[in-house]
């Protein structure tokens, strides 16, 4: 693997390749009714109560009749069938009393006393419970009835008194008798909580609780739920119950009363109101989907109706303004109008018109020249992100894609953490250079929350930045792209459930899948035009102001199509093919090389339709080998077609891939190969001539046989007519039934040996022979090499640990920092010590200094030194030197000669390929002080 040196921890912003684990089996999705929980229940009601109410209305007492007459034609004196007392006394055309300067409570209670034969309540049993004044000056007062310190549930009195002292109404259905309830509970509060769980149909989980010593035995649970004793009136008499505030699941919240003797549910009221939010289906002012719509977030199961923040089963969204990856209190996305008590996020987009190119044609959402202007759309941006995380979650979960819980989708205990406006105030209330013009998705193991970061676009103070001033959340293609990284990293996994998208070709497909699934969905909804013969499926159309700024060309560019398809740095115009790998950006780069794969998949979509292409692409991920190459994945798609359709689409699939240079004779060593060979040939017919290949694999130094070496035909060694064999104890191998022709990238490799790769190998009819001599790499991890020591941070969890220096892959490597993992401003040289399995005489050393793990090219090693030791304690310098930009992406021989008795090799990174490191303009007189341009090889 290459070696690189990081400049700062901020280089870790985007994590696309994180370990994942197997998911549990998928459960059936809940219905909408199940999501909304249990229905309301009240034991104080029922036919008997209704019958009594009707009787009392038909046969009022003399006192009630007299009160009614005094209230006039629009008077109300409604008697409760349970208690026989007024549930409301009022006048629709006036007040119950005249104006008064007395205290409001006295006004109300005097009225009750004056009509004692109607209210039938002992005022001495009433306790003031709550009182407040509304904006119109009306005073609202509640009294509860209390028995031995235990309040009556619900029944009591409420009075509303106008600002001038006139009594508006009296409400409450007070109990006429407070006796009959048990004096002590048989069920504890913990047992009552378990009953609420059982009632809600969720698991009963023991919880810690704190119990009070008051008459109500008030109990607080570790979940924030509470229980306290109450007297509950029923048609059969008063009952002692547990009055509870419970949240049995993330979408259920109740006020509930459990009979403290029997456990019966006496009362259940859902405190859930269903939430809605506003978002653009596409980008603002897009020809389709450019007008904000209202989405039923709760009805779709995305958000608990009781939620106060954007946190649901599939997504948790906040604005990470300070980029600390935490939801600080001021960064929550709030409801539009908390005063209403409704859970709505109907935020309108505030439009800006900064002096930025593109803002005259596309909607800009902030002003890069005005610090803090992004805050005006913070709630809109967060709501937009939350809604589209859920929309895309549901799309991927549904057929034909079927990214379910069992496959590791993000729902339940690992919803996506969406960070809107990430880093928006990291530099003087503006984004710094690490939080602009980008987005990322970090995917941890199944069961742990992934993180998506949406940045602002257009660098402050830089008129040359071509992007419009917008935030990524308003370009849904970007949101969907990042989300799809989670899909691919949880489908292309090893036996332990870990992601294997670590190679450069696999990483390129990761980027391509993200583009493809995003724009496939947009086109499917009619939000993305795809006119035949026109290159119009453009990634980042909104933030790029209609230009190809994120990708070199649209993803629907065809081979040979020059209009709108300009090509890449080292390619001709038109769509890309496999032979363009490493040439699109002028060097291997996963986003650029991913354009080859995404254009191929778009061709497949055009050929087979969206639904079938979705099914094949997704199932193929599940079938693909570890660290797949493009050819591996082509084969997996063919296999998926066999599984799904009995091979009915094989000819069409082969035609699509051959047209893009991934035909039968295409070759690649593996997913790390940055120079694959294209072939535009269709597979041979079954009756075409065949041959065989056999020979021996030996050690080039000793001549001895190498057992277990693999001889393979690139592109034909992972699941489609495998042309591969392993050498036996004598080093012999044999591969039969090979269709005749000239194959590229035929190789032999063994554990601890450097691979040998032939550019081409021709197979003739009959027997063919090829013997291989491999050279031992004593530092190789697979051959017994190990890391004895290193300094600096350990980035193993991110795939950039020190063992990356010796795993023989050229796609990933050892990454470190110029400092010690913290941004201290002080550079320290970094080293890694490799222990060889035995002492050897070293005749040659080679190093690939390239950047790795997402670092920029300037983080590649520049100045370096190698020390050797026989015991790991005493080291001697063997060689030092300087690498240049032309040294990247290949093994460079740095030593030939004889170093005897070596078992430890220490490699030093002295500085990276940054013009200003360590000293601006310094002459490159030696490895330690090179500060000139990385392509200046004069030193």
JSON list of C-alpha atoms in Angstrom, two decimals, residues 734-824:
[
{"chain": "A", "resi": 734, "resn": "UNK", "atom": "CA", "xyz": [-3.71, -26.35, -14.49]},
{"chain": "A", "resi": 735, "resn": "UNK", "atom": "CA", "xyz": [-6.68, -24.46, -15.94]},
{"chain": "A", "resi": 736, "resn": "UNK", "atom": "CA", "xyz": [-8.86, -26.18, -18.54]},
{"chain": "A", "resi": 737, "resn": "UNK", "atom": "CA", "xyz": [-11.68, -25.20, -20.90]},
{"chain": "A", "resi": 738, "resn": "UNK", "atom": "CA", "xyz": [-10.42, -21.72, -21.73]},
{"chain": "A", "resi": 739, "resn": "UNK", "atom": "CA", "xyz": [-11.92, -20.18, -24.84]},
{"chain": "A", "resi": 740, "resn": "UNK", "atom": "CA", "xyz": [-9.15, -19.34, -27.26]},
{"chain": "A", "resi": 741, "resn": "UNK", "atom": "CA", "xyz": [-8.08, -15.74, -27.66]},
{"chain": "A", "resi": 742, "resn": "UNK", "atom": "CA", "xyz": [-5.73, -13.15, -26.24]},
{"chain": "A", "resi": 743, "resn": "UNK", "atom": "CA", "xyz": [-6.37, -12.32, -22.60]},
{"chain": "A", "resi": 744, "resn": "UNK", "atom": "CA", "xyz": [-4.98, -9.32, -20.74]},
{"chain": "A", "resi": 745, "resn": "UNK", "atom": "CA", "xyz": [-3.94, -9.22, -17.09]},
{"chain": "A", "resi": 746, "resn": "UNK", "atom": "CA", "xyz": [-3.13, -12.89, -16.46]},
{"chain": "A", "resi": 747, "resn": "UNK", "atom": "CA", "xyz": [-1.28, -13.15, -13.16]},
{"chain": "A", "resi": 748, "resn": "UNK", "atom": "CA", "xyz": [0.31, -15.34, -10.52]},
{"chain": "A", "resi": 749, "resn": "UNK", "atom": "CA", "xyz": [0.50, -14.34, -6.88]},
{"chain": "A", "resi": 750, "resn": "UNK", "atom": "CA", "xyz": [1.23, -16.02, -3.58]},
{"chain": "A", "resi": 751, "resn": "UNK", "atom": "CA", "xyz": [1.22, -15.11, 0.09]},
{"chain": "A", "resi": 752, "resn": "UNK", "atom": "CA", "xyz": [4.33, -13.09, 0.84]},
{"chain": "A", "resi": 753, "resn": "UNK", "atom": "CA", "xyz": [5.27, -12.80, -2.83]},
{"chain": "A", "resi": 754, "resn": "UNK", "atom": "CA", "xyz": [5.03, -9.91, -5.25]},
{"chain": "A", "resi": 755, "resn": "UNK", "atom": "CA", "xyz": [2.55, -10.67, -8.02]},
{"chain": "A", "resi": 756, "resn": "UNK", "atom": "CA", "xyz": [3.62, -11.11, -11.62]},
{"chain": "A", "resi": 757, "resn": "UNK", "atom": "CA", "xyz": [1.18, -9.78, -14.20]},
{"chain": "A", "resi": 758, "resn": "UNK", "atom": "CA", "xyz": [1.33, -10.38, -17.95]},
{"chain": "A", "resi": 759, "resn": "UNK", "atom": "CA", "xyz": [-0.03, -7.63, -20.17]},
{"chain": "A", "resi": 760, "resn": "UNK", "atom": "CA", "xyz": [-1.47, -10.28, -22.48]},
{"chain": "A", "resi": 761, "resn": "UNK", "atom": "CA", "xyz": [-1.44, -14.06, -22.78]},
{"chain": "A", "resi": 762, "resn": "UNK", "atom": "CA", "xyz": [-2.70, -15.88, -25.87]},
{"chain": "A", "resi": 763, "resn": "UNK", "atom": "CA", "xyz": [-4.53, -19.16, -25.45]},
{"chain": "A", "resi": 764, "resn": "UNK", "atom": "CA", "xyz": [-4.40, -21.41, -28.50]},
{"chain": "A", "resi": 765, "resn": "UNK", "atom": "CA", "xyz": [-6.45, -24.57, -29.07]},
{"chain": "A", "resi": 766, "resn": "UNK", "atom": "CA", "xyz": [-5.10, -27.48, -27.05]},
{"chain": "A", "resi": 767, "resn": "UNK", "atom": "CA", "xyz": [-2.45, -27.35, -24.33]},
{"chain": "A", "resi": 768, "resn": "UNK", "atom": "CA", "xyz": [-0.64, -24.12, -23.42]},
{"chain": "A", "resi": 769, "resn": "UNK", "atom": "CA", "xyz": [2.19, -23.80, -20.89]},
{"chain": "A", "resi": 770, "resn": "UNK", "atom": "CA", "xyz": [3.28, -20.91, -18.68]},
{"chain": "A", "resi": 771, "resn": "UNK", "atom": "CA", "xyz": [5.73, -21.14, -15.78]},
{"chain": "A", "resi": 772, "resn": "UNK", "atom": "CA", "xyz": [5.95, -18.37, -13.19]},
{"chain": "A", "resi": 773, "resn": "UNK", "atom": "CA", "xyz": [8.79, -17.16, -10.98]},
{"chain": "A", "resi": 774, "resn": "UNK", "atom": "CA", "xyz": [7.74, -15.01, -8.03]},
{"chain": "A", "resi": 775, "resn": "UNK", "atom": "CA", "xyz": [9.90, -12.82, -5.82]},
{"chain": "A", "resi": 776, "resn": "UNK", "atom": "CA", "xyz": [9.51, -12.93, -2.06]},
{"chain": "A", "resi": 777, "resn": "UNK", "atom": "CA", "xyz": [8.41, -9.70, -0.35]},
{"chain": "A", "resi": 778, "resn": "UNK", "atom": "CA", "xyz": [9.70, -10.17, 3.18]},
{"chain": "A", "resi": 779, "resn": "UNK", "atom": "CA", "xyz": [7.81, -7.16, 4.50]},
{"chain": "A", "resi": 780, "resn": "UNK", "atom": "CA", "xyz": [4.43, -8.41, 3.31]},
{"chain": "A", "resi": 781, "resn": "UNK", "atom": "CA", "xyz": [1.79, -8.88, 5.95]},
{"chain": "A", "resi": 782, "resn": "UNK", "atom": "CA", "xyz": [0.61, -12.03, 4.21]},
{"chain": "A", "resi": 783, "resn": "UNK", "atom": "CA", "xyz": [4.10, -13.50, 4.43]},
{"chain": "A", "resi": 784, "resn": "UNK", "atom": "CA", "xyz": [4.63, -12.95, 8.13]},
{"chain": "A", "resi": 785, "resn": "UNK", "atom": "CA", "xyz": [5.65, -9.30, 8.23]},
{"chain": "A", "resi": 786, "resn": "UNK", "atom": "CA", "xyz": [4.25, -7.24, 11.10]},
{"chain": "A", "resi": 787, "resn": "UNK", "atom": "CA", "xyz": [4.23, -3.73, 12.52]},
{"chain": "A", "resi": 788, "resn": "UNK", "atom": "CA", "xyz": [6.57, -3.52, 15.52]},
{"chain": "A", "resi": 789, "resn": "UNK", "atom": "CA", "xyz": [6.13, 0.19, 16.26]},
{"chain": "A", "resi": 790, "resn": "UNK", "atom": "CA", "xyz": [4.91, 3.50, 14.86]},
{"chain": "A", "resi": 791, "resn": "UNK", "atom": "CA", "xyz": [4.26, 7.02, 16.06]},
{"chain": "A", "resi": 792, "resn": "UNK", "atom": "CA", "xyz": [1.42, 9.44, 15.43]},
{"chain": "A", "resi": 793, "resn": "UNK", "atom": "CA", "xyz": [-2.29, 8.64, 15.48]},
{"chain": "A", "resi": 794, "resn": "UNK", "atom": "CA", "xyz": [-3.62, 5.18, 14.69]},
{"chain": "A", "resi": 795, "resn": "UNK", "atom": "CA", "xyz": [-6.18, 5.43, 11.91]},
{"chain": "A", "resi": 796, "resn": "UNK", "atom": "CA", "xyz": [-6.81, 1.70, 11.69]},
{"chain": "A", "resi": 797, "resn": "UNK", "atom": "CA", "xyz": [-10.57, 2.16, 12.31]},
{"chain": "A", "resi": 798, "resn": "UNK", "atom": "CA", "xyz": [-10.67, 4.27, 9.15]},
{"chain": "A", "resi": 799, "resn": "UNK", "atom": "CA", "xyz": [-8.74, 1.82, 6.99]},
{"chain": "A", "resi": 800, "resn": "UNK", "atom": "CA", "xyz": [-5.50, 3.81, 7.12]},
{"chain": "A", "resi": 801, "resn": "UNK", "atom": "CA", "xyz": [-3.62, 2.11, 9.94]},
{"chain": "A", "resi": 802, "resn": "UNK", "atom": "CA", "xyz": [0.10, 1.23, 9.81]},
{"chain": "A", "resi": 803, "resn": "UNK", "atom": "CA", "xyz": [-0.51, -2.30, 8.51]},
{"chain": "A", "resi": 804, "resn": "UNK", "atom": "CA", "xyz": [-1.68, -0.63, 5.31]},
{"chain": "A", "resi": 805, "resn": "UNK", "atom": "CA", "xyz": [1.99, -0.03, 4.53]},
{"chain": "A", "resi": 806, "resn": "UNK", "atom": "CA", "xyz": [2.70, -3.76, 4.14]},
{"chain": "A", "resi": 807, "resn": "UNK", "atom": "CA", "xyz": [-0.47, -5.40, 2.81]},
{"chain": "A", "resi": 808, "resn": "UNK", "atom": "CA", "xyz": [0.73, -5.28, -0.82]},
{"chain": "A", "resi": 809, "resn": "UNK", "atom": "CA", "xyz": [-2.29, -3.34, -2.03]},
{"chain": "A", "resi": 810, "resn": "UNK", "atom": "CA", "xyz": [-1.63, -0.19, -4.04]},
{"chain": "A", "resi": 811, "resn": "UNK", "atom": "CA", "xyz": [-5.10, 1.25, -3.42]},
{"chain": "A", "resi": 812, "resn": "UNK", "atom": "CA", "xyz": [-4.92, 2.02, 0.29]},
{"chain": "A", "resi": 813, "resn": "UNK", "atom": "CA", "xyz": [-2.10, 2.71, 2.71]},
{"chain": "A", "resi": 814, "resn": "UNK", "atom": "CA", "xyz": [-0.81, 4.08, 5.98]},
{"chain": "A", "resi": 815, "resn": "UNK", "atom": "CA", "xyz": [-2.08, 7.55, 6.78]},
{"chain": "A", "resi": 816, "resn": "UNK", "atom": "CA", "xyz": [-0.86, 9.86, 9.50]},
{"chain": "A", "resi": 817, "resn": "UNK", "atom": "CA", "xyz": [-0.69, 13.55, 10.44]},
{"chain": "A", "resi": 818, "resn": "UNK", "atom": "CA", "xyz": [1.99, 16.18, 10.29]},
{"chain": "A", "resi": 819, "resn": "UNK", "atom": "CA", "xyz": [1.43, 16.60, 14.03]},
{"chain": "A", "resi": 820, "resn": "UNK", "atom": "CA", "xyz": [0.35, 14.05, 16.62]},
{"chain": "A", "resi": 821, "resn": "UNK", "atom": "CA", "xyz": [-3.31, 13.77, 15.72]},
{"chain": "A", "resi": 822, "resn": "UNK", "atom": "CA", "xyz": [-4.23, 17.14, 17.16]},
{"chain": "A", "resi": 823, "resn": "UNK", "atom": "CA", "xyz": [-3.92, 20.35, 15.20]},
{"chain": "A", "resi": 824, "resn": "UNK", "atom": "CA", "xyz": [-1.02, 21.74, 17.23]}
]
